[in-house]
Coordinates of C-alpha atoms in Angstrom, one line a residue:
M142 CA 67.9 162.8 -99.3
A143 CA 66.9 161.8 -95.8
A144 CA 66.9 158.1 -96.8
E145 CA 70.2 158.6 -98.5
R146 CA 71.8 159.9 -95.3
R147 CA 70.1 157.2 -93.2
C148 CA 71.5 154.3 -95.2
G149 CA 74.9 155.8 -95.6
S150 CA 76.2 155.1 -92.2
M151 CA 79.4 153.7 -93.7
R152 CA 79.5 156.8 -96.0
D153 CA 79.4 156.7 -99.7
L154 CA 82.6 155.2 -101.2
R155 CA 83.6 156.9 -104.4
A156 CA 86.1 155.9 -107.1
Q157 CA 88.8 158.4 -108.0
V158 CA 90.0 158.8 -111.6
T159 CA 93.8 158.4 -111.7
S160 CA 94.5 159.0 -115.4
G161 CA 93.2 161.1 -118.2
L162 CA 91.6 159.4 -121.2
L163 CA 94.2 157.2 -122.9
P164 CA 92.7 157.3 -126.4
F165 CA 92.9 154.5 -129.0
P166 CA 95.0 155.3 -132.0
E167 CA 93.2 157.3 -134.7
V168 CA 93.4 154.4 -137.1
T169 CA 91.5 152.2 -134.6
L170 CA 88.8 154.9 -134.0
Q171 CA 88.4 155.4 -137.8
A172 CA 88.2 151.6 -138.5
L173 CA 85.5 151.1 -135.8
G174 CA 83.6 154.3 -136.6
E175 CA 83.3 153.6 -140.3
D176 CA 81.1 150.6 -139.8
E177 CA 79.1 152.3 -137.1
I178 CA 78.0 154.8 -139.6
T179 CA 77.7 152.8 -142.9
L180 CA 76.4 149.5 -141.5
E181 CA 74.6 150.8 -138.5
S182 CA 76.5 148.2 -136.5
V183 CA 76.8 148.2 -132.7
L184 CA 80.2 148.7 -131.2
R185 CA 81.0 145.9 -128.8
G186 CA 84.0 145.9 -126.4
K187 CA 85.2 143.7 -123.6
F188 CA 88.4 143.1 -121.6
A189 CA 89.8 139.6 -122.3
A190 CA 89.7 137.4 -119.2
G191 CA 93.2 136.1 -119.7
K192 CA 96.6 137.2 -118.4
N193 CA 97.7 138.9 -121.6
G194 CA 96.3 142.4 -120.9
L195 CA 94.0 142.5 -123.9
A196 CA 90.8 144.4 -124.7
C197 CA 88.8 143.5 -127.8
L198 CA 86.5 145.8 -129.7
A199 CA 84.4 145.0 -132.7
C200 CA 82.0 146.8 -135.0
G201 CA 80.5 145.0 -138.0
P202 CA 83.3 143.1 -139.7
Q203 CA 86.1 145.1 -138.0
L204 CA 88.1 143.6 -135.1
E205 CA 90.5 145.8 -133.0
V206 CA 92.7 144.4 -130.2
V207 CA 94.3 146.9 -127.9
N208 CA 96.5 146.9 -124.8
S209 CA 94.1 147.1 -121.8
I210 CA 96.4 149.4 -119.9
T211 CA 97.6 151.9 -122.6
G212 CA 95.0 151.6 -125.3
E213 CA 97.8 150.8 -127.8
R214 CA 96.8 148.9 -130.9
L215 CA 98.1 145.3 -130.9
S216 CA 96.3 143.7 -133.7
A217 CA 93.5 144.4 -136.2
Y218 CA 91.6 142.5 -138.9
R219 CA 88.7 143.2 -141.2
F220 CA 86.7 140.0 -141.9
S221 CA 85.5 139.3 -145.4
G222 CA 82.2 137.6 -146.3
V223 CA 81.4 134.9 -148.8
N224 CA 79.3 137.4 -150.7
E225 CA 79.1 141.2 -150.9
Q226 CA 77.5 141.5 -147.5
P227 CA 80.3 141.8 -144.8
P228 CA 80.0 139.5 -141.8
V229 CA 79.4 140.8 -138.2
V230 CA 81.7 139.9 -135.3
L231 CA 79.3 138.6 -132.6
A232 CA 81.5 136.7 -130.1
V233 CA 85.2 137.0 -129.1
K234 CA 87.0 134.8 -126.5
E235 CA 90.7 134.8 -125.7
F236 CA 92.4 131.5 -126.5
S237 CA 96.0 130.3 -126.2
W238 CA 97.5 127.2 -127.8
Q239 CA 101.0 125.8 -128.4
K240 CA 102.7 129.0 -127.0
R241 CA 100.5 131.1 -129.3
T242 CA 98.1 133.8 -128.1
G243 CA 94.9 134.3 -130.1
L244 CA 91.2 134.6 -130.1
L245 CA 88.2 132.4 -130.9
I246 CA 85.8 134.6 -132.9
G247 CA 82.2 134.0 -133.9
L248 CA 81.1 135.7 -137.2
E249 CA 77.5 136.0 -138.4
E250 CA 77.2 135.6 -142.2
T251 CA 74.1 136.1 -144.3
E252 CA 73.5 132.3 -144.0
G253 CA 74.8 130.7 -140.8
S254 CA 78.0 131.6 -138.9
V255 CA 81.7 130.9 -138.9
L256 CA 84.0 130.0 -136.0
C257 CA 87.5 131.5 -136.5
L258 CA 90.8 130.8 -134.8
Y259 CA 92.7 134.1 -134.9
D260 CA 96.5 134.3 -134.3
L261 CA 97.3 137.6 -132.6
G262 CA 101.0 137.2 -133.4
I263 CA 100.5 137.4 -137.1
S264 CA 97.0 139.1 -137.2
K265 CA 95.6 136.3 -139.3
V266 CA 92.9 133.7 -139.3
V267 CA 94.5 130.2 -139.1
K268 CA 91.4 128.0 -138.9
A269 CA 87.8 128.6 -139.8
V270 CA 84.7 126.3 -139.5
V271 CA 81.2 126.9 -140.8
L272 CA 78.5 126.8 -138.1
P273 CA 74.7 126.3 -138.4
G274 CA 72.6 129.1 -137.1
R275 CA 73.6 132.4 -135.5
V276 CA 76.4 132.1 -133.0
T277 CA 75.7 133.8 -129.6
A278 CA 78.7 132.7 -127.5
I279 CA 81.9 130.8 -127.6
E280 CA 83.8 129.1 -124.7
P281 CA 87.1 127.2 -124.8
I282 CA 87.0 123.8 -123.0
I283 CA 90.6 122.7 -123.5
N284 CA 93.6 123.8 -125.7
H285 CA 95.2 120.5 -126.3
G286 CA 94.2 116.8 -126.6
G287 CA 95.2 113.2 -126.5
A288 CA 95.0 110.5 -123.8
S289 CA 97.3 112.3 -121.3
A290 CA 96.8 112.9 -117.5
S291 CA 95.8 116.5 -118.3
T292 CA 92.6 115.3 -120.1
Q293 CA 91.4 112.7 -117.7
H294 CA 88.6 115.0 -116.5
L295 CA 87.0 114.9 -119.9
H296 CA 84.7 112.4 -121.5
P297 CA 86.7 109.7 -123.4
S298 CA 85.3 110.8 -126.7
L299 CA 86.5 114.4 -126.1
R300 CA 90.0 113.2 -125.3
W301 CA 90.5 112.1 -128.9
L302 CA 89.9 115.7 -130.0
F303 CA 92.8 118.3 -130.1
G304 CA 91.4 121.5 -128.7
V305 CA 87.7 121.8 -127.9
A306 CA 85.4 124.8 -128.1
A307 CA 81.8 125.0 -127.1
V308 CA 79.6 127.1 -129.4
V309 CA 76.0 128.0 -128.8
T310 CA 73.4 129.5 -131.2
D311 CA 70.3 131.6 -131.1
V312 CA 68.1 128.5 -131.4
G313 CA 69.6 126.8 -128.4
Q314 CA 72.0 124.4 -130.1
I315 CA 75.2 123.6 -128.1
L316 CA 78.1 122.1 -130.1
L317 CA 81.5 120.8 -128.9
I318 CA 83.8 121.4 -131.8
D319 CA 87.2 119.8 -132.5
L320 CA 89.6 122.6 -133.3
C321 CA 92.1 120.2 -134.8
L322 CA 95.1 121.9 -133.3
D323 CA 97.2 118.8 -134.2
D324 CA 97.0 119.9 -137.8
L325 CA 97.9 123.5 -138.5
S326 CA 99.5 122.8 -141.8
C327 CA 96.8 124.2 -144.1
N328 CA 96.2 127.9 -144.5
Q329 CA 92.6 128.8 -143.9
N330 CA 90.6 132.0 -143.7
E331 CA 87.0 132.9 -143.0
V332 CA 86.0 132.8 -146.7
E333 CA 87.5 129.2 -147.2
A334 CA 86.1 127.7 -144.0
S335 CA 85.8 124.0 -143.3
D336 CA 82.5 122.2 -142.9
L337 CA 81.4 120.4 -139.7
E338 CA 80.7 116.8 -139.2
V339 CA 78.0 116.9 -136.5
L340 CA 77.4 113.7 -134.4
T341 CA 74.2 113.6 -132.4
G342 CA 75.3 110.6 -130.4
I343 CA 78.6 109.3 -129.0
P344 CA 80.0 106.6 -131.2
A345 CA 82.5 104.0 -130.1
E346 CA 85.1 104.5 -132.8
V347 CA 85.8 108.2 -132.4
P348 CA 89.5 108.0 -133.5
H349 CA 88.7 106.3 -136.8
I350 CA 85.8 108.7 -137.5
R351 CA 87.9 111.7 -136.7
E352 CA 90.7 110.5 -139.0
S353 CA 88.3 110.0 -141.8
V354 CA 86.6 113.4 -141.2
M355 CA 89.9 115.2 -141.1
R356 CA 91.0 113.6 -144.4
E357 CA 87.9 115.1 -146.0
G358 CA 88.8 118.5 -144.7
R359 CA 86.0 118.7 -142.1
H360 CA 85.9 119.2 -138.3
L361 CA 84.3 116.6 -136.0
C362 CA 81.6 118.0 -133.7
F363 CA 79.5 116.6 -130.9
Q364 CA 76.0 118.0 -130.5
L365 CA 75.5 118.3 -126.8
V366 CA 72.0 119.9 -127.2
S367 CA 69.9 119.9 -130.3
P368 CA 68.1 123.1 -131.4
T369 CA 65.2 124.0 -129.0
G370 CA 64.2 127.4 -130.4
T371 CA 65.4 129.2 -127.2
A372 CA 68.6 131.2 -127.6
V373 CA 71.6 130.5 -125.3
S374 CA 72.4 134.0 -123.9
T375 CA 75.7 133.1 -122.0
L376 CA 78.2 130.3 -121.8
S377 CA 80.9 129.5 -119.3
Y378 CA 83.2 126.5 -118.6
I379 CA 83.8 126.1 -114.9
S380 CA 87.1 124.3 -114.8
R381 CA 86.9 123.7 -111.0
T382 CA 83.6 121.8 -111.3
N383 CA 84.3 120.5 -114.9
Q384 CA 80.9 121.9 -115.9
L385 CA 79.6 123.8 -118.9
A386 CA 77.2 126.4 -117.6
A387 CA 74.6 127.7 -120.2
G388 CA 72.2 130.5 -119.5
F389 CA 69.1 130.9 -121.7
S390 CA 67.1 133.8 -122.9
D391 CA 64.0 132.5 -121.0
G392 CA 65.7 132.6 -117.6
Y393 CA 66.8 129.0 -117.4
L394 CA 70.2 127.9 -116.3
A395 CA 71.7 124.5 -117.2
L396 CA 74.9 122.7 -116.1
W397 CA 76.5 119.9 -118.2
N398 CA 79.2 117.6 -116.8
M399 CA 82.1 117.3 -119.2
K400 CA 83.1 113.9 -117.8
S401 CA 79.8 112.3 -118.5
M402 CA 78.5 114.8 -121.1
K403 CA 75.2 114.7 -119.3
R404 CA 73.0 117.5 -118.0
E405 CA 73.2 117.7 -114.2
Y406 CA 71.0 120.7 -113.5
Y407 CA 68.3 122.7 -115.2
I408 CA 66.0 125.3 -113.6
Q409 CA 64.5 128.7 -114.2
L410 CA 65.8 131.4 -111.9
E411 CA 63.7 133.6 -109.7
S412 CA 63.3 136.6 -112.0
G413 CA 61.4 134.4 -114.5
Q414 CA 61.7 134.9 -118.3
V415 CA 64.6 137.3 -118.2
P416 CA 67.8 136.3 -120.1
V417 CA 70.7 134.9 -118.0
Y418 CA 73.3 137.4 -119.2
A419 CA 76.4 136.3 -117.3
V420 CA 77.7 133.6 -114.8
T421 CA 80.8 133.6 -112.6
F422 CA 82.2 131.1 -110.2
Q423 CA 83.1 131.7 -106.6
E424 CA 84.6 129.4 -103.9
P425 CA 84.6 130.1 -100.1
E426 CA 87.4 129.3 -97.7
N427 CA 87.4 125.9 -96.0
D428 CA 83.8 124.8 -96.6
R429 CA 84.0 121.2 -95.2
R430 CA 80.7 120.3 -97.0
N431 CA 82.5 120.6 -100.4
C432 CA 80.3 123.6 -101.4
C433 CA 81.1 126.1 -104.1
Y434 CA 79.0 128.8 -105.8
L435 CA 77.9 130.1 -109.1
W436 CA 76.5 133.6 -109.7
A437 CA 73.9 133.9 -112.4
V438 CA 73.0 137.4 -113.6
Q439 CA 69.6 138.0 -115.1
S440 CA 69.4 141.2 -117.1
T441 CA 67.2 142.8 -119.7
Q442 CA 70.2 145.0 -120.7
D443 CA 69.1 147.4 -123.5
S444 CA 65.8 145.7 -124.3
E445 CA 62.4 146.5 -122.9
G446 CA 61.9 146.2 -119.2
D447 CA 64.2 147.1 -116.3
V448 CA 65.6 144.0 -114.6
L449 CA 69.0 143.3 -113.2
S450 CA 69.2 140.7 -110.5
L451 CA 72.0 138.6 -109.1
H452 CA 71.4 135.0 -108.1
L453 CA 73.9 132.9 -106.0
L454 CA 73.6 129.2 -106.5
Q455 CA 75.1 126.8 -104.0
L456 CA 76.6 123.6 -105.5
A457 CA 77.4 120.7 -103.1
F458 CA 79.7 117.9 -104.3
G459 CA 80.6 114.5 -102.9
N460 CA 84.3 115.1 -103.3
R461 CA 86.9 117.8 -103.7
K462 CA 90.4 116.9 -104.7
C463 CA 93.7 118.3 -105.9
L464 CA 94.9 116.9 -109.3
A465 CA 98.5 116.2 -110.1
S466 CA 98.6 119.5 -112.0
G467 CA 97.6 121.4 -108.8
Q468 CA 94.1 122.2 -110.1
I469 CA 91.2 121.8 -107.7
L470 CA 88.4 119.6 -108.9
Y471 CA 84.9 119.1 -107.5
E472 CA 83.2 115.8 -108.3
W473 CA 79.8 114.2 -108.0
L474 CA 77.2 117.0 -107.8
E475 CA 74.7 116.2 -105.0
Y476 CA 72.5 119.2 -105.2
C477 CA 72.3 122.8 -106.6
E478 CA 70.0 125.4 -105.1
E479 CA 69.6 129.2 -105.1
R480 CA 70.8 130.6 -101.8
Y481 CA 71.0 134.4 -102.2
T482 CA 69.3 137.0 -104.5
L483 CA 70.0 140.7 -104.9
D484 CA 67.8 142.9 -107.1
L485 CA 69.8 145.9 -108.3
T486 CA 66.7 147.6 -109.7
G487 CA 64.4 147.1 -106.7
G488 CA 65.4 150.1 -104.5
M489 CA 68.2 148.4 -102.6
F490 CA 69.9 151.7 -102.6
P491 CA 68.2 155.1 -103.0
L492 CA 68.4 157.0 -106.3
R493 CA 67.1 160.5 -107.1
G494 CA 64.5 159.8 -109.7
Q495 CA 63.0 156.9 -111.4
T496 CA 65.2 154.5 -113.4
S497 CA 64.6 154.0 -117.0
N498 CA 67.1 151.3 -117.7
T499 CA 69.7 149.3 -115.6
K500 CA 72.3 147.1 -117.3
L501 CA 75.3 145.0 -116.3
L502 CA 78.6 146.3 -117.5
G503 CA 80.8 143.4 -116.2
C504 CA 81.4 140.8 -113.6
Q505 CA 84.5 138.9 -112.4
S506 CA 85.7 136.8 -109.5
I507 CA 89.0 137.4 -107.7
E508 CA 90.7 134.8 -105.5
K509 CA 93.8 135.0 -103.4
F510 CA 95.5 132.0 -101.7
R511 CA 97.4 132.4 -98.5
S512 CA 101.0 131.2 -98.6
H513 CA 101.4 127.8 -97.1
G514 CA 105.1 127.4 -97.8
D515 CA 106.0 126.9 -94.2
R516 CA 104.1 123.7 -93.7
E517 CA 104.1 120.3 -95.4
E518 CA 101.1 119.4 -97.4
G519 CA 99.8 116.1 -98.7
V520 CA 99.7 115.6 -102.4
N521 CA 95.9 115.5 -102.4
E522 CA 95.3 118.4 -100.1
A523 CA 93.3 120.9 -102.0
L524 CA 93.7 124.5 -100.7
S525 CA 90.9 127.0 -100.8
P526 CA 91.2 130.8 -101.3
D527 CA 91.3 132.9 -98.1
T528 CA 90.1 135.9 -100.2
S529 CA 87.2 135.3 -102.6
V530 CA 85.2 138.2 -104.0
S531 CA 83.0 138.8 -106.9
V532 CA 82.8 142.2 -108.6
F533 CA 79.8 143.5 -110.4
T534 CA 79.6 146.8 -112.3
W535 CA 76.4 148.2 -113.6
Q536 CA 74.9 151.3 -115.2
V537 CA 71.7 153.1 -114.2
N538 CA 69.9 155.5 -116.5
I539 CA 67.5 157.8 -114.8
Y540 CA 64.6 159.8 -116.4
G541 CA 65.6 163.4 -117.0
Q542 CA 69.3 163.0 -116.4
G543 CA 71.7 163.2 -119.3
K544 CA 74.5 161.2 -117.6
P545 CA 74.0 157.7 -116.3
S546 CA 75.0 156.5 -112.8
V547 CA 77.6 153.7 -112.7
Y548 CA 78.3 151.5 -109.6
L549 CA 80.8 148.9 -108.6
G550 CA 79.7 146.3 -106.1
L551 CA 82.0 143.8 -104.3
F552 CA 80.6 140.6 -102.7
D553 CA 82.8 138.8 -100.2
I554 CA 81.6 135.3 -99.8
N555 CA 83.6 134.6 -96.7
R556 CA 81.9 137.6 -95.0
W557 CA 78.5 136.3 -96.2
Y558 CA 79.3 133.1 -94.4
H559 CA 80.2 135.1 -91.3
A560 CA 76.8 136.9 -91.6
Q561 CA 75.2 133.4 -91.4
M562 CA 74.4 133.2 -95.1
P563 CA 71.2 135.4 -95.4
D564 CA 69.1 134.8 -98.5
S565 CA 68.8 138.5 -99.3
L566 CA 69.4 141.9 -97.7
R567 CA 67.8 142.1 -94.3
S568 CA 65.0 144.6 -93.4
G569 CA 66.5 148.0 -93.2
E570 CA 69.8 146.9 -94.7
Y571 CA 71.2 148.6 -97.8
L572 CA 74.2 148.0 -100.0
H573 CA 75.8 151.0 -98.3
N574 CA 75.9 149.3 -94.8
C575 CA 76.1 145.6 -95.7
S576 CA 78.8 143.6 -93.9
Y577 CA 79.5 141.4 -97.0
F578 CA 78.8 143.7 -99.9
A579 CA 80.6 147.0 -100.6
L580 CA 79.4 149.7 -103.0
W581 CA 81.4 152.3 -104.8
S582 CA 80.0 155.1 -106.9
L583 CA 81.8 155.8 -110.2
E584 CA 80.3 159.3 -110.6
S585 CA 83.7 160.9 -111.0
V586 CA 84.5 158.5 -113.8
V587 CA 81.3 159.2 -115.6
S588 CA 81.9 163.0 -115.2
R589 CA 85.4 162.7 -116.6
T590 CA 84.6 160.4 -119.5
S591 CA 81.1 161.7 -120.6
P592 CA 79.9 161.6 -123.4
H593 CA 82.0 158.5 -124.1
G594 CA 80.1 155.3 -123.2
I595 CA 81.6 152.8 -120.7
L596 CA 81.8 149.3 -122.3
D597 CA 83.4 147.3 -119.6
I598 CA 85.3 147.7 -116.2
L599 CA 88.1 145.4 -115.0
V600 CA 89.5 145.3 -111.5
H601 CA 93.2 144.5 -111.4
E602 CA 93.5 141.3 -109.2
R603 CA 96.9 142.0 -107.9
S604 CA 95.9 145.5 -106.6
L605 CA 93.2 144.1 -104.3
N606 CA 94.2 144.6 -100.6
R607 CA 92.9 145.6 -97.2
G608 CA 96.0 147.5 -96.2
V609 CA 97.5 147.3 -92.7
P610 CA 95.2 146.5 -89.7
P611 CA 95.0 149.6 -87.4
S612 CA 95.4 147.4 -84.4
Y613 CA 96.0 143.7 -83.3
P614 CA 93.7 141.9 -83.2
P615 CA 92.1 143.8 -86.1
P616 CA 88.6 145.3 -85.4
E617 CA 85.6 143.6 -86.9
Q618 CA 85.2 146.4 -89.5
F619 CA 88.6 145.6 -90.9
F620 CA 87.3 142.4 -92.4
N621 CA 84.3 143.9 -94.2
P622 CA 84.6 144.3 -98.0
S623 CA 84.3 148.1 -97.5
T624 CA 87.9 148.2 -96.4
Y625 CA 89.3 146.8 -99.7
N626 CA 91.5 149.1 -101.9
F627 CA 92.0 148.3 -105.5
D628 CA 92.7 149.7 -109.0
A629 CA 90.6 149.3 -112.1
T630 CA 90.4 150.2 -115.7
C631 CA 87.4 151.4 -117.7
L632 CA 87.1 150.5 -121.4
L633 CA 85.4 153.2 -123.3
N634 CA 84.4 153.5 -127.0
S635 CA 87.3 155.9 -127.5
G636 CA 90.1 154.7 -125.1
V637 CA 90.8 153.6 -121.5
V638 CA 90.7 155.4 -118.2
H639 CA 92.3 154.2 -114.9
L640 CA 90.7 154.6 -111.5
T641 CA 91.2 153.6 -107.9
C642 CA 88.7 152.6 -105.3
T643 CA 89.8 153.1 -101.7
G644 CA 88.1 151.4 -98.7
F645 CA 86.4 153.3 -95.9
Q646 CA 89.4 153.2 -93.6
K647 CA 91.9 154.5 -96.1
E648 CA 89.3 157.1 -97.3
T649 CA 88.9 158.2 -93.7
L650 CA 92.6 158.8 -93.3
T651 CA 92.6 160.8 -96.5
F652 CA 89.6 162.8 -95.3
L653 CA 91.5 163.7 -92.1
K654 CA 94.6 164.7 -94.0
K655 CA 92.5 167.1 -96.1
S656 CA 90.6 168.6 -93.2
G657 CA 91.0 172.2 -92.5
P658 CA 93.4 173.5 -89.8
S659 CA 90.6 174.3 -87.4
L660 CA 89.8 171.7 -84.7
N661 CA 86.1 172.4 -85.2
E662 CA 86.6 170.9 -88.7
L663 CA 88.5 167.9 -87.4
I664 CA 86.2 167.1 -84.5
P665 CA 83.7 165.5 -84.2
G666 CA 83.5 164.5 -87.8
G667 CA 87.0 162.9 -87.8
Y668 CA 86.2 161.1 -84.5
N669 CA 82.9 159.7 -85.8
R670 CA 84.4 158.5 -89.1
R671 CA 87.2 156.7 -87.3
L672 CA 84.8 155.1 -84.9
V673 CA 82.6 153.7 -87.7
A674 CA 85.7 152.6 -89.6
G675 CA 87.1 150.7 -86.7
L676 CA 90.2 152.9 -86.6
L677 CA 89.9 153.9 -82.9
S678 CA 91.3 152.0 -79.9
P679 CA 89.0 149.2 -78.7
S680 CA 88.6 151.2 -75.4
F681 CA 86.6 153.9 -77.4
V682 CA 84.2 151.5 -79.2
D683 CA 81.5 151.5 -76.5
V684 CA 81.9 155.2 -75.5
Q685 CA 79.4 157.7 -76.8
P686 CA 81.2 160.6 -78.5
S687 CA 79.0 163.1 -76.7
S688 CA 80.4 161.9 -73.4
L689 CA 84.0 162.8 -74.4
S690 CA 85.5 166.3 -74.4
Q691 CA 87.0 167.8 -77.5
E692 CA 90.5 167.2 -76.1
E693 CA 89.7 163.5 -75.5
Q694 CA 88.4 163.1 -79.0
L695 CA 91.4 164.7 -80.5
E696 CA 93.7 162.5 -78.3
A697 CA 91.9 159.4 -79.7
I698 CA 92.4 160.7 -83.3
L699 CA 96.1 161.4 -82.7
S700 CA 96.7 158.0 -81.1
T701 CA 95.2 156.4 -84.2
A702 CA 97.5 158.4 -86.4
I703 CA 100.4 156.9 -84.6
Q704 CA 99.0 153.3 -84.7
T705 CA 98.3 153.5 -88.4
S706 CA 101.7 155.0 -89.3
S707 CA 99.9 158.2 -90.5
L708 CA 102.5 160.5 -89.1
G709 CA 102.0 162.8 -92.1
L710 CA 98.5 163.6 -90.6
L711 CA 100.1 164.7 -87.4
T712 CA 102.9 166.7 -88.9
G713 CA 100.6 168.3 -91.4
Y714 CA 98.4 169.8 -88.7
I715 CA 101.4 171.0 -86.8
R716 CA 102.8 172.7 -90.0
R717 CA 99.5 174.4 -90.7
W718 CA 99.0 175.6 -87.2
I719 CA 102.5 177.1 -87.3
T720 CA 102.2 178.8 -90.7
E721 CA 98.5 179.8 -90.7
E722 CA 97.1 182.4 -88.3
Q723 CA 94.1 180.5 -86.9
P724 CA 92.2 181.0 -83.6
N725 CA 93.6 178.8 -80.9
S726 CA 96.6 177.7 -82.9
A727 CA 98.9 178.2 -79.9
T728 CA 96.5 176.2 -77.7
N729 CA 96.4 173.4 -80.2
L730 CA 100.2 173.3 -80.6
R731 CA 100.6 173.2 -76.8
F732 CA 98.1 170.3 -76.5
V733 CA 99.9 168.3 -79.2
L734 CA 103.3 169.0 -77.6
E735 CA 102.1 167.9 -74.2
W736 CA 100.4 164.8 -75.6
T737 CA 103.5 163.8 -77.6
W738 CA 105.7 164.3 -74.5
N739 CA 103.4 162.2 -72.4
K740 CA 103.6 159.5 -75.1
V741 CA 107.4 159.6 -75.0
V742 CA 107.5 159.4 -71.2
L743 CA 105.1 156.5 -71.1
T744 CA 107.1 154.5 -73.6

């Protein structure tokens, strides 16, 4: 406990639940639960990364698509197998094409796999392709084709295809598959799937080969990597660098350039032979060296061992430009190296008891661009985000405790730059008091939702804000990620729950509003909290609280209430002092009256 107090100088930030459980419809719960019992299948669930507000759940052959805010059922489908054994949904990725919204779905059959294109509007499979091996991940590369300006970033051979999806398997094979979106005339389903025409090289006459293959009812496919025997554990297309990032079960990470279709980077991460479970892209503000970053998360998840580590890779490019479409594109990779590591199982924050298992629940990057409408820009000027954060959520199971602990961490790359880009937490530094990483406990969410398991957590991008600065210029603390406020949603195995995370400054104001009517409760706790949060006037920053009288500390708190437009705090205390019989109420009221009058006279 002593260690917990020592490293909690910025206080523990805690999420607050803002809704009850919004349950999935009974028909959804029944459909998913049936296979969990009869087939011993694992229930999987993730928020879709797109803008359509979807969450996808699957158990065995059953797919359920729900509204990520309300839990309402939007679409459902039960996949059939080619024989009596039903298939298993292993991978789902949101995919839009020709004004349609759908999903790319990877099914495991008794022999091989099937890639399905699923139309959410009609709840049907509209295309299906037989795949070799067991699919482990799917990633869309592009949803159209042809020799247009919007496909110039791709290899010439890929530009002849109409819709490209990357698919990886448990033996390390990476395939780039033609989705044939220029031909949606035939009705297909997962039972009557087309075959693949796999090309191991890149032939010169791709248009003629494609035409011939399509006439025979097959899909053209380029084999980017032949089977190696090592499973690909995660896959992500980074559009801003035009790279396909693949993480392997032995801890290696590889990057392929989609313009040259050549591998540009391949290395094993620091945690050794631990699967690379997720990757996410992050870009800083105004890095003149054309550097951007890629997070690679190594995690044992539910398997043996207890490893969860975050690795930040710096990618430096020769050029950064803005395309005619407005998209930013990095070109000509010069080097890639690991610049920062954070071990989330290595005691970076104190826990009561020994952990038995730590696993990642989700990760996402959020960017916001400052408005530049008041100045002229060159066509090729590529803007960078002034807000760039990555969000990680993880679950910690502790021996002897029935409920897990769940945390949400927020890494601000611009504040990491400001901290002079350390390669890890410095000695004596914890996640609680780090200037570029903020940590929220989701204990209240676990308490409210237990025993329902949390499958995924999504932060709502538009809700992310720092609020109004308490003074101008803002204090240094105002720029730390611990001042962010945002809303999020938890995806459970039974429904969704909404929550809000408030930053330390907003939480401090809430604390003061809820303080008791006694000044002994308000001071010195309220003064110290405001001092740490940067809410006090700059004149108090270097003054020891012990050298100030109680009246001077109260005056500082009341002044901040005015500066932060927290008049409700002031009127609330006055109201309580009037209505509740408390010692020194008359003295307190007289002090506030005189202080207010002096403010009026001075202004």
